[in-house]
Coordinates of C-alpha atoms in Angstrom, one line a residue:
Chain A
M1 CA -38.6 53.8 13.9
T2 CA -36.0 53.6 16.5
Q3 CA -34.2 56.7 15.4
S4 CA -35.5 59.7 17.3
R5 CA -33.4 62.3 15.3
V6 CA -33.5 62.1 11.6
T7 CA -31.4 64.4 9.4
V8 CA -33.2 65.1 6.1
L9 CA -31.4 66.7 3.2
L10 CA -34.0 68.7 1.2
I11 CA -33.0 69.6 -2.3
E12 CA -35.6 72.0 -3.7
D13 CA -35.2 75.3 -5.5
N14 CA -38.8 76.5 -4.8
P15 CA -38.7 78.2 -1.4
R16 CA -42.4 77.8 -0.9
D17 CA -42.3 74.1 -1.4
A18 CA -39.2 73.9 0.8
Q19 CA -41.0 75.7 3.5
I20 CA -44.1 73.4 3.3
M21 CA -41.8 70.4 3.6
Q22 CA -40.0 71.8 6.6
E23 CA -43.2 72.7 8.3
A24 CA -44.6 69.3 7.7
L25 CA -41.6 67.7 9.2
L26 CA -41.4 70.0 12.2
E27 CA -44.9 69.0 13.1
A28 CA -44.0 65.3 13.6
K29 CA -44.2 64.2 17.2
E30 CA -42.3 61.1 17.8
T31 CA -39.3 62.1 15.6
T32 CA -37.1 65.1 15.6
F33 CA -36.4 66.0 12.0
V34 CA -33.4 68.1 11.3
V35 CA -33.9 69.6 7.8
E36 CA -31.0 70.9 5.8
W37 CA -32.2 72.7 2.7
V38 CA -30.2 73.3 -0.4
D39 CA -31.4 74.5 -3.8
R40 CA -29.0 72.7 -6.1
V41 CA -28.3 69.1 -6.7
S42 CA -24.5 69.9 -6.7
K43 CA -24.9 71.4 -3.2
G44 CA -26.8 68.4 -2.1
L45 CA -24.1 66.1 -3.3
D46 CA -21.5 68.1 -1.4
R47 CA -23.6 67.8 1.7
L48 CA -24.0 64.1 1.1
A49 CA -20.3 63.7 0.9
Q50 CA -20.0 64.9 4.5
G51 CA -22.2 62.1 5.7
T52 CA -24.7 61.9 8.6
V53 CA -27.7 62.4 6.2
D54 CA -30.5 59.9 6.9
L55 CA -32.7 60.7 3.9
V56 CA -32.8 62.8 0.8
L57 CA -35.9 64.6 -0.3
T58 CA -35.5 66.0 -3.7
G59 CA -37.6 67.8 -6.3
L60 CA -37.3 67.1 -10.0
Q61 CA -37.2 70.6 -11.5
L62 CA -33.8 71.8 -10.3
P63 CA -31.7 74.5 -11.9
D64 CA -28.6 72.2 -12.3
S65 CA -30.4 69.0 -13.0
E66 CA -33.4 68.2 -15.2
G67 CA -36.0 65.6 -14.2
L68 CA -35.0 62.1 -13.3
Q69 CA -31.3 63.0 -13.9
A70 CA -31.4 64.5 -10.4
V71 CA -32.4 61.2 -8.9
T72 CA -29.7 59.4 -10.9
R73 CA -27.0 61.8 -9.7
I74 CA -28.1 61.7 -6.1
H75 CA -28.5 58.0 -6.1
A76 CA -25.0 57.6 -7.4
H77 CA -23.6 59.5 -4.5
A78 CA -26.1 58.6 -1.8
N79 CA -24.2 55.5 -0.6
G80 CA -27.4 53.8 0.5
V81 CA -29.1 56.8 1.9
P82 CA -32.8 56.6 0.9
I83 CA -34.2 59.1 -1.6
I84 CA -37.8 60.3 -1.8
V85 CA -38.8 62.2 -4.9
L86 CA -41.1 65.2 -4.6
T87 CA -43.0 66.3 -7.7
S88 CA -45.9 68.5 -8.5
L89 CA -47.2 66.0 -11.1
D90 CA -49.2 62.9 -10.2
D91 CA -47.6 60.9 -13.0
E92 CA -47.5 57.2 -12.6
A93 CA -45.0 56.6 -15.3
L94 CA -42.6 59.1 -13.9
A95 CA -43.0 57.6 -10.5
V96 CA -42.1 54.2 -11.7
Q97 CA -39.0 55.6 -13.5
A98 CA -37.9 57.5 -10.4
L99 CA -38.1 54.2 -8.4
Q100 CA -36.2 52.5 -11.1
Q101 CA -33.5 55.1 -10.8
G102 CA -33.1 54.3 -7.1
A103 CA -35.7 56.4 -5.3
Q104 CA -37.5 54.8 -2.4
D105 CA -40.7 56.7 -2.8
Y106 CA -42.5 59.3 -4.9
L107 CA -44.6 61.9 -3.4
V108 CA -46.9 64.5 -5.0
K109 CA -46.5 67.9 -3.4
G110 CA -50.2 68.5 -3.4
D111 CA -50.8 65.4 -1.4
I112 CA -48.3 66.4 1.2
Q113 CA -50.0 69.7 1.6
A114 CA -53.3 67.8 2.0
S115 CA -52.0 65.3 4.5
R116 CA -48.8 66.3 6.2
N117 CA -48.6 63.0 7.9
L118 CA -48.0 61.4 4.5
L119 CA -44.5 62.9 4.3
V120 CA -43.5 61.7 7.8
R121 CA -44.8 58.3 7.2
S122 CA -43.1 58.0 3.8
I123 CA -39.8 59.1 5.3
R124 CA -40.2 56.5 8.1
Y125 CA -41.0 53.8 5.7
A126 CA -38.2 54.8 3.4
I127 CA -35.6 54.7 6.2
E128 CA -37.0 51.4 7.5
R129 CA -36.9 49.9 4.1
S130 CA -33.4 51.1 3.5
R131 CA -32.4 49.7 6.8
T132 CA -34.0 46.3 5.9
E133 CA -32.3 46.5 2.6
E134 CA -29.0 47.2 4.3
E135 CA -29.6 44.3 6.6
R136 CA -30.4 42.0 3.7
T137 CA -27.3 43.1 1.9
R138 CA -25.2 42.4 5.0
L139 CA -26.8 39.0 5.4
E140 CA -26.2 38.2 1.8
K141 CA -22.6 39.3 2.1
D142 CA -22.2 37.2 5.3
F143 CA -23.8 34.3 3.5
A144 CA -21.6 34.7 0.4
A145 CA -18.6 34.9 2.7
A146 CA -19.7 31.7 4.6
L147 CA -20.2 30.0 1.3
A148 CA -16.7 31.0 0.1
A149 CA -15.3 29.8 3.4
A150 CA -17.1 26.5 3.1
A151 CA -15.7 26.2 -0.5
V152 CA -12.2 26.8 0.8
A153 CA -12.7 24.3 3.5
D154 CA -14.1 21.8 0.9
R155 CA -11.1 22.4 -1.3
K156 CA -8.8 21.9 1.6
R157 CA -10.6 18.7 2.6
A158 CA -10.5 17.5 -1.1
A159 CA -6.8 18.2 -1.2
E160 CA -6.3 16.3 2.1
L161 CA -8.3 13.4 0.7
D162 CA -6.3 13.5 -2.5
E163 CA -3.1 13.4 -0.6
A164 CA -4.3 10.5 1.6
Y165 CA -5.3 8.7 -1.6
Q166 CA -2.0 9.3 -3.2
E167 CA -0.3 8.1 0.0
L168 CA -2.5 5.0 0.0
K169 CA -1.6 4.4 -3.7
R170 CA 2.1 4.7 -2.9
T171 CA 1.8 2.3 0.0
Q172 CA -0.2 -0.1 -2.1
E173 CA 2.4 0.1 -4.9
M174 CA 5.1 -0.6 -2.3
L175 CA 3.1 -3.6 -1.0
V176 CA 2.6 -4.9 -4.5
Q177 CA 6.3 -4.5 -5.2
A178 CA 7.1 -6.3 -2.0
E179 CA 4.7 -9.1 -2.9
K180 CA 6.2 -9.3 -6.4
M181 CA 9.7 -9.6 -4.9
A182 CA 8.5 -12.3 -2.5
A183 CA 6.9 -14.2 -5.4
V184 CA 10.0 -13.8 -7.5
G185 CA 12.0 -15.1 -4.6
Q186 CA 9.9 -18.2 -4.2
L187 CA 9.8 -18.8 -7.9
A188 CA 13.5 -18.3 -8.2
S189 CA 14.4 -20.8 -5.5
G190 CA 12.1 -23.3 -7.0
I191 CA 13.5 -22.9 -10.5
A192 CA 17.0 -22.7 -9.2
H193 CA 16.7 -26.3 -7.9
E194 CA 15.2 -27.5 -11.1
V195 CA 18.0 -25.9 -13.1
K196 CA 20.9 -26.9 -11.0
N197 CA 20.0 -30.6 -11.2
P198 CA 20.4 -30.9 -15.0
L199 CA 23.4 -28.6 -14.8
G200 CA 24.9 -31.1 -12.5
I201 CA 24.2 -33.9 -14.9
I202 CA 25.8 -31.9 -17.8
L203 CA 28.9 -31.3 -15.8
Q204 CA 29.1 -35.0 -15.0
C205 CA 28.8 -35.8 -18.7
V206 CA 31.6 -33.3 -19.4
N207 CA 33.7 -35.0 -16.6
Y208 CA 33.0 -38.3 -18.2
L209 CA 34.1 -37.3 -21.6
E210 CA 37.1 -35.4 -20.4
P211 CA 39.9 -38.0 -20.1
E212 CA 39.4 -39.3 -23.6
L213 CA 38.8 -36.1 -25.4
N214 CA 41.5 -34.2 -23.5
A215 CA 43.9 -36.9 -24.5
K216 CA 43.0 -36.3 -28.1
G217 CA 43.4 -32.6 -27.6
G218 CA 42.3 -30.2 -30.3
S219 CA 38.8 -28.9 -30.9
Q220 CA 37.0 -31.6 -29.0
A221 CA 38.8 -30.8 -25.8
E222 CA 38.1 -27.2 -26.4
I223 CA 34.4 -27.9 -26.9
L224 CA 34.3 -29.7 -23.6
Q225 CA 35.9 -26.6 -22.0
V226 CA 33.2 -24.4 -23.6
M227 CA 30.5 -26.7 -22.2
R228 CA 32.0 -26.6 -18.7
E229 CA 32.2 -22.8 -18.9
A230 CA 28.5 -22.6 -20.0
V231 CA 27.6 -24.8 -17.1
K232 CA 29.5 -22.6 -14.7
T233 CA 27.9 -19.4 -16.1
S234 CA 24.5 -20.8 -15.8
D235 CA 25.2 -21.9 -12.3
K236 CA 26.4 -18.4 -11.5
I237 CA 23.2 -16.9 -12.8
V238 CA 21.1 -19.3 -10.8
R239 CA 23.2 -18.5 -7.7
G240 CA 22.5 -14.8 -8.3
L241 CA 18.8 -15.6 -8.3
L242 CA 19.1 -17.5 -5.1
D243 CA 21.2 -14.8 -3.6
F244 CA 18.3 -12.5 -4.3
S245 CA 15.5 -14.8 -3.1
R246 CA 17.3 -15.8 0.0
P247 CA 17.6 -13.1 2.6
T248 CA 21.2 -13.3 3.8
P249 CA 21.4 -12.3 7.4
L250 CA 23.2 -9.0 7.8
E251 CA 26.2 -8.8 10.0
L252 CA 25.9 -5.3 11.2
K253 CA 28.9 -3.6 12.8
P254 CA 29.7 0.0 13.3
T255 CA 31.6 0.8 10.1
P256 CA 32.8 4.1 8.6
I257 CA 31.2 4.4 5.2
L258 CA 34.5 5.6 3.8
T259 CA 35.9 2.1 4.5
V260 CA 33.3 0.6 2.2
I261 CA 33.6 3.3 -0.4
N262 CA 37.4 3.0 -0.6
A263 CA 37.3 -0.8 -0.7
S264 CA 34.8 -0.7 -3.5
L265 CA 36.7 1.9 -5.5
A266 CA 39.9 -0.1 -5.1
L267 CA 38.2 -3.0 -6.9
V268 CA 37.2 -0.9 -9.9
Q269 CA 40.3 1.2 -10.2
V270 CA 41.8 -0.7 -13.1
Q271 CA 38.5 -0.8 -15.0
A272 CA 38.0 3.0 -14.4
H273 CA 41.4 3.7 -15.8
D274 CA 40.7 1.5 -18.9
K275 CA 37.4 3.2 -19.5
K276 CA 38.8 6.7 -18.9
I277 CA 36.6 7.4 -16.0
R278 CA 37.7 9.8 -13.3
L279 CA 36.9 8.6 -9.7
T280 CA 36.3 11.2 -7.0
T281 CA 35.4 10.8 -3.4
D282 CA 33.8 13.7 -1.7
A283 CA 33.2 12.8 1.9
A284 CA 34.2 14.3 5.2
P285 CA 36.8 12.1 6.8
N286 CA 35.0 12.4 10.2
L287 CA 31.7 10.8 9.1
P288 CA 30.3 8.8 12.0
P289 CA 30.4 5.0 11.6
V290 CA 27.0 3.5 10.8
M291 CA 25.7 0.0 11.4
L292 CA 26.7 -1.9 8.2
D293 CA 27.3 -5.3 6.8
E294 CA 30.5 -4.3 5.2
H295 CA 30.5 -7.2 2.7
Q296 CA 27.0 -6.6 1.5
M297 CA 27.3 -2.8 1.4
E298 CA 30.4 -3.3 -0.7
Q299 CA 28.3 -5.3 -3.1
V300 CA 25.9 -2.4 -3.2
F301 CA 28.6 0.1 -4.0
I302 CA 30.2 -2.1 -6.6
N303 CA 26.9 -2.7 -8.3
L304 CA 26.2 1.0 -8.5
I305 CA 29.7 1.9 -9.6
L306 CA 29.6 -0.8 -12.4
N307 CA 26.2 0.4 -13.5
A308 CA 27.6 4.0 -13.7
F309 CA 30.6 2.7 -15.7
H310 CA 28.2 1.0 -18.0
A311 CA 26.4 4.3 -18.6
M312 CA 29.7 6.0 -19.5
P313 CA 31.0 4.1 -22.5
Q314 CA 32.9 7.2 -23.7
G315 CA 34.5 7.8 -20.2
G316 CA 33.4 10.5 -17.8
A317 CA 33.5 11.2 -14.1
L318 CA 32.1 9.2 -11.1
T319 CA 31.7 11.0 -7.8
I320 CA 30.8 9.4 -4.5
R321 CA 29.6 11.9 -1.9
G322 CA 29.0 11.2 1.7
R323 CA 27.3 13.6 4.1
V324 CA 25.4 13.7 7.4
K325 CA 22.2 15.5 6.6
R326 CA 19.0 16.6 8.2
L327 CA 16.3 15.2 6.0
T328 CA 13.9 18.0 5.0
E329 CA 12.2 16.9 1.8
A330 CA 9.2 14.8 2.0
R331 CA 9.3 14.2 -1.8
T332 CA 11.5 11.2 -1.4
A333 CA 9.5 8.0 -0.8
G334 CA 10.3 6.8 2.6
V335 CA 10.9 10.2 4.1
G336 CA 7.8 11.6 5.7
R337 CA 5.9 12.3 8.9
R338 CA 4.1 9.0 9.2
T339 CA 5.2 6.2 11.5
N340 CA 5.7 3.8 8.7
D341 CA 8.0 6.1 6.8
T342 CA 11.6 4.8 7.0
F343 CA 12.8 8.3 8.0
Q344 CA 11.0 11.1 9.6
I345 CA 11.4 14.7 8.3
G346 CA 13.9 16.4 10.5
E347 CA 15.8 13.2 11.2
T348 CA 19.5 13.3 10.7
A349 CA 20.9 10.5 8.5
L350 CA 23.9 9.5 6.4
V351 CA 23.3 10.4 2.8
C352 CA 25.6 8.9 0.1
E353 CA 25.3 9.9 -3.6
I354 CA 26.9 8.1 -6.5
H355 CA 26.9 10.5 -9.4
D356 CA 27.9 9.7 -12.9
T357 CA 28.1 11.9 -16.0
G358 CA 26.7 9.1 -18.2
T359 CA 23.9 8.7 -20.6
G360 CA 21.2 8.9 -18.0
I361 CA 18.1 6.7 -17.6
P362 CA 15.1 7.4 -19.8
K363 CA 12.1 8.7 -17.7
E364 CA 9.9 5.9 -18.9
I365 CA 12.1 3.1 -17.6
L366 CA 13.2 4.8 -14.3
P367 CA 10.3 3.4 -12.3
N368 CA 11.3 -0.1 -13.4
V369 CA 15.0 -0.2 -12.6
F370 CA 14.6 -1.8 -9.2
N371 CA 12.3 -4.6 -10.5
P372 CA 13.9 -8.0 -10.6
F373 CA 14.8 -9.2 -14.1
F374 CA 14.6 -5.7 -15.5
T375 CA 17.7 -5.1 -17.6
T376 CA 18.7 -2.9 -20.4
K377 CA 21.8 -5.0 -21.1
P378 CA 21.9 -7.4 -24.1
P379 CA 20.9 -11.0 -23.3
G380 CA 23.7 -12.8 -21.6
E381 CA 25.2 -9.7 -20.0
G382 CA 22.9 -9.4 -17.1
V383 CA 19.8 -11.0 -15.7
G384 CA 18.5 -7.7 -14.2
L385 CA 19.0 -8.5 -10.5
G386 CA 21.8 -6.1 -9.6
L387 CA 19.6 -3.2 -8.5
A388 CA 16.9 -5.5 -7.1
I389 CA 19.5 -7.1 -4.8
T390 CA 21.0 -3.6 -4.1
A391 CA 17.6 -2.3 -3.0
S392 CA 16.9 -5.3 -0.8
I393 CA 20.3 -4.9 0.9
I394 CA 19.6 -1.2 1.5
Q395 CA 16.2 -2.1 2.9
G396 CA 17.8 -4.6 5.2
H397 CA 19.9 -1.8 6.5
Q398 CA 16.7 0.2 7.3
G399 CA 17.7 2.6 4.6
I400 CA 16.3 3.9 1.4
I401 CA 17.6 4.2 -2.1
Y402 CA 16.4 6.3 -5.0
I403 CA 17.6 7.4 -8.4
E404 CA 17.4 10.7 -10.1
S405 CA 18.5 10.9 -13.7
E406 CA 18.6 13.2 -16.6
E407 CA 19.0 11.8 -20.0
G408 CA 22.3 12.9 -21.6
R409 CA 23.5 14.5 -18.4
G410 CA 23.9 11.7 -15.9
T411 CA 22.5 9.8 -13.0
T412 CA 22.6 10.2 -9.2
V413 CA 21.8 7.3 -7.0
S414 CA 21.1 8.3 -3.4
I415 CA 21.3 6.0 -0.4
I416 CA 20.1 7.2 3.0
L417 CA 21.2 5.2 6.0
P418 CA 20.2 5.6 9.6
L419 CA 22.9 7.0 11.8
S420 CA 22.2 4.6 14.7
S421 CA 20.3 1.4 14.0
A422 CA 19.3 -0.8 16.9
K423 CA 17.1 -2.6 14.4
S424 CA 19.1 -5.3 12.7
H425 CA 17.3 -7.5 10.2
T426 CA 17.8 -10.0 7.5
R427 CA 17.5 -8.5 4.1
R428 CA 13.9 -7.6 3.2
G429 CA 13.1 -8.7 6.8
D430 CA 10.7 -11.3 5.8
G431 CA 12.4 -14.0 7.8
R432 CA 12.4 -16.6 5.1
D433 CA 15.4 -18.8 4.5
Chain B
M1 CA 44.3 -47.8 -9.6
D2 CA 42.5 -50.8 -8.1
E3 CA 45.6 -51.5 -6.0
T4 CA 45.5 -48.1 -4.2
K5 CA 41.7 -48.2 -3.9
P6 CA 40.4 -51.6 -2.9
Q7 CA 36.9 -52.0 -4.0
V8 CA 34.9 -49.4 -2.1
T9 CA 31.2 -49.7 -2.4
V10 CA 29.3 -46.4 -2.9
L11 CA 25.6 -46.2 -2.5
M12 CA 24.0 -43.4 -4.4
I13 CA 20.5 -42.4 -3.6
D14 CA 19.0 -40.0 -6.2
D15 CA 15.6 -39.8 -7.8
E16 CA 17.0 -38.5 -11.0
S17 CA 17.9 -41.5 -13.2
N18 CA 20.4 -39.6 -15.4
A19 CA 22.2 -38.3 -12.3
R20 CA 22.4 -41.9 -11.1
K21 CA 23.6 -43.2 -14.4
M22 CA 26.3 -40.6 -14.8
A23 CA 27.5 -40.9 -11.2
K24 CA 27.7 -44.6 -11.6
L25 CA 29.7 -44.4 -14.9
L26 CA 32.1 -41.8 -13.4
L27 CA 32.6 -43.5 -10.0
E28 CA 33.0 -46.9 -11.5
R29 CA 35.7 -45.5 -13.8
E30 CA 37.4 -44.3 -10.6
G31 CA 37.4 -47.8 -9.3
Y32 CA 34.4 -47.8 -7.0
R33 CA 31.6 -50.3 -6.9
V34 CA 28.4 -48.3 -7.2
V35 CA 24.9 -49.4 -6.2
T36 CA 22.1 -47.0 -6.8
A37 CA 18.6 -46.4 -5.3
A38 CA 15.9 -44.1 -6.7
N39 CA 14.3 -43.1 -3.4
G40 CA 14.9 -43.0 0.3
E41 CA 13.1 -46.2 1.2
E42 CA 15.0 -48.2 -1.4
G43 CA 18.2 -46.5 -0.2
L44 CA 17.6 -47.5 3.4
L45 CA 17.1 -51.1 2.4
L46 CA 20.2 -51.2 0.2
A47 CA 22.3 -49.5 2.9
K48 CA 21.5 -52.3 5.3
V49 CA 22.1 -55.1 2.7
E50 CA 25.1 -53.7 0.9
Q51 CA 26.8 -52.1 3.9
P52 CA 28.5 -49.5 1.5
S53 CA 31.6 -47.5 2.6
V54 CA 29.8 -44.3 1.9
V55 CA 26.3 -43.1 0.9
L56 CA 25.8 -40.2 -1.6
L57 CA 22.4 -38.8 -0.7
D58 CA 20.3 -36.4 -2.7
L59 CA 18.3 -33.9 -0.7
V60 CA 15.2 -33.1 -2.6
M61 CA 13.3 -36.3 -3.4
P62 CA 9.6 -37.1 -3.4
K63 CA 8.1 -38.8 -0.4
M64 CA 11.1 -39.3 1.9
D65 CA 13.6 -36.5 1.4
G66 CA 17.3 -36.7 1.8
H67 CA 17.4 -35.3 5.4
E68 CA 14.7 -37.7 6.5
T69 CA 16.6 -40.6 4.9
L70 CA 19.8 -39.4 6.6
R71 CA 18.0 -39.3 10.0
R72 CA 16.9 -42.9 9.5
L73 CA 20.3 -44.0 8.4
R74 CA 21.8 -42.5 11.6
D75 CA 19.0 -44.0 13.7
D76 CA 19.5 -47.5 12.5
Q77 CA 22.1 -49.6 14.3
D78 CA 22.9 -51.4 11.0
T79 CA 23.7 -48.2 9.1
K80 CA 24.6 -45.5 11.6
H81 CA 28.3 -46.1 11.1
I82 CA 28.2 -45.4 7.3
P83 CA 29.4 -41.9 6.4
V84 CA 26.9 -39.9 4.4
I85 CA 27.7 -37.2 1.8
M86 CA 24.7 -35.0 0.9
V87 CA 24.7 -34.2 -2.8
S88 CA 22.1 -31.7 -3.7
A89 CA 21.2 -28.9 -6.0
R90 CA 20.2 -27.1 -2.8
G91 CA 22.9 -25.5 -0.8
T92 CA 21.4 -22.7 1.3
E93 CA 23.1 -22.2 4.7
H94 CA 20.0 -23.7 6.2
D95 CA 20.2 -26.8 4.1
I96 CA 23.9 -27.2 4.8
A97 CA 23.5 -26.7 8.5
S98 CA 20.7 -29.3 8.6
S99 CA 22.9 -31.8 6.8
F100 CA 25.7 -31.4 9.3
R101 CA 23.4 -31.4 12.3
L102 CA 21.9 -34.6 11.1
G103 CA 25.3 -36.2 10.8
A104 CA 26.4 -35.8 7.2
V105 CA 30.2 -35.5 6.7
F106 CA 29.9 -33.3 3.6
H107 CA 27.3 -31.3 1.7
V108 CA 28.2 -31.1 -2.0
E109 CA 26.2 -28.7 -4.1
K110 CA 25.3 -29.6 -7.7
P111 CA 26.7 -29.0 -10.2
Y112 CA 30.0 -30.3 -8.9
E113 CA 33.3 -31.5 -10.5
T114 CA 33.7 -35.3 -10.2
K115 CA 37.2 -35.0 -8.9
D116 CA 35.9 -32.9 -6.0
L117 CA 33.3 -35.5 -5.1
V118 CA 35.9 -38.3 -5.4
Q119 CA 38.2 -36.4 -3.1
K120 CA 35.4 -36.1 -0.5
I121 CA 34.5 -39.7 -0.9
Q122 CA 38.1 -40.6 -0.1
I123 CA 38.2 -38.4 2.9
A124 CA 34.9 -39.7 4.2
V125 CA 35.9 -43.3 3.8
T126 CA 39.3 -42.7 5.3
L127 CA 37.8 -41.0 8.3
S128 CA 35.3 -43.7 8.9
G129 CA 38.2 -46.2 8.7
R130 CA 36.1 -48.6 6.7
G131 CA 37.4 -49.9 3.4
G132 CA 39.4 -46.7 2.6
A133 CA 42.7 -48.0 3.6
P134 CA 44.3 -50.9 1.8
S135 CA 43.4 -54.0 3.7

């Protein structure tokens, strides 16, 4: 027992018994016991509330508390202070119940009278046990806290792992997409050659029949003209394919984006008027020039504008916005903190948005719109290369493009371009020709 | 027609038989004499023997391709003076640049209008000063 001074709260209404206890404790040698005696449980509880009590000694026949009820009440307010029950009965069953109610020990008064040491020893043990108990509780608490901390760390690690996995998946998807594009490119240039040869022969046949049938006039001459047009259309489609598969070297020059936007809008003015589409440009006139291939970027804007027109058969509004923005969101693929992200968070870039009030793109097809040969147009109206070519031009400009759309409300295509680009590349940058 | 265009011999080298057949029909109607070869080697031989005023040369052919055939035509003392027009379904900038670098006078992409080809044949023949002008 390390404590040399022990405060004992004695709850006993029998003065004789109280005195015996006090005397027994005062005789103890190694420890100084300070005994505070009260004769009611209620008084004992008041004293306990003040603190600095090391142990409670209580009788069971108290005026304001009958039997084990006293132990229960004291235990509820003891706040870990050990309790020893004093009784005049040597009753094993009662002793067990007292211990169950929270007492540390159970002493028979007669025994104490016989061996005064018994009380001191019992008190020492009780305090020691209580201290051990406290220590155990503390360790348990520490352990639980450590476990909880470990669980938090685990969850954090799991989240990090999950994020890394998602990132890997995205990168893999991008690689797969790039491979798909490259494969399509190779396939396209191979097929293009195979198709252009017979187209050439058909046109030769048309040429051969022309003088005779044109001289006759009428439907046969018309039919020849139809054939020629079909050949030209097929050739145009094949050339589109080749355009896509062949990286056209970019001729980058510092160009104000407004120049490109205005040139593109000028080309669609008449169509917009016919389709009852209002065109608005919302761009600061002092936007800094960016490194652009003016011709190819025009193709991008015209593609996107015509797509928007297509989505607004009943008319509507098309707005082109241009802003210099600090990129904050990492949600956009290509904007992040890793070195292979096209843009770093915090980087300042040119952001263009082409917004329409059209039918929108259904969620389930949105992930496919940049895939080559993906088209929602009826056969013959498009081969599905517009957005694929658009995306590859943007990539060639070291930029990113993404689409947000809400069905029935409209679509916004965003293009992010670097403000200064020392890195000039051919489209898709794979160096093939 | 034959008075303004004295018999000009055109050698056409193309591995596609229908392409040869149609070109022959069309160009003969225009007044040319047309000889054809189905591959590069045969073409080289015919060029030496026939001494055509112009060679129409396909690019993509098995074994010896058009550019290799062109190189050999230019390397051979007997054929180096004959103007060559590449006629191909392939027309990438790279293809066209190679054709010109190797000495072709034109690179015509298929499908083409016959009148455009005839025009180019005339220019090529005139420029080379062989058989184009009335003799």
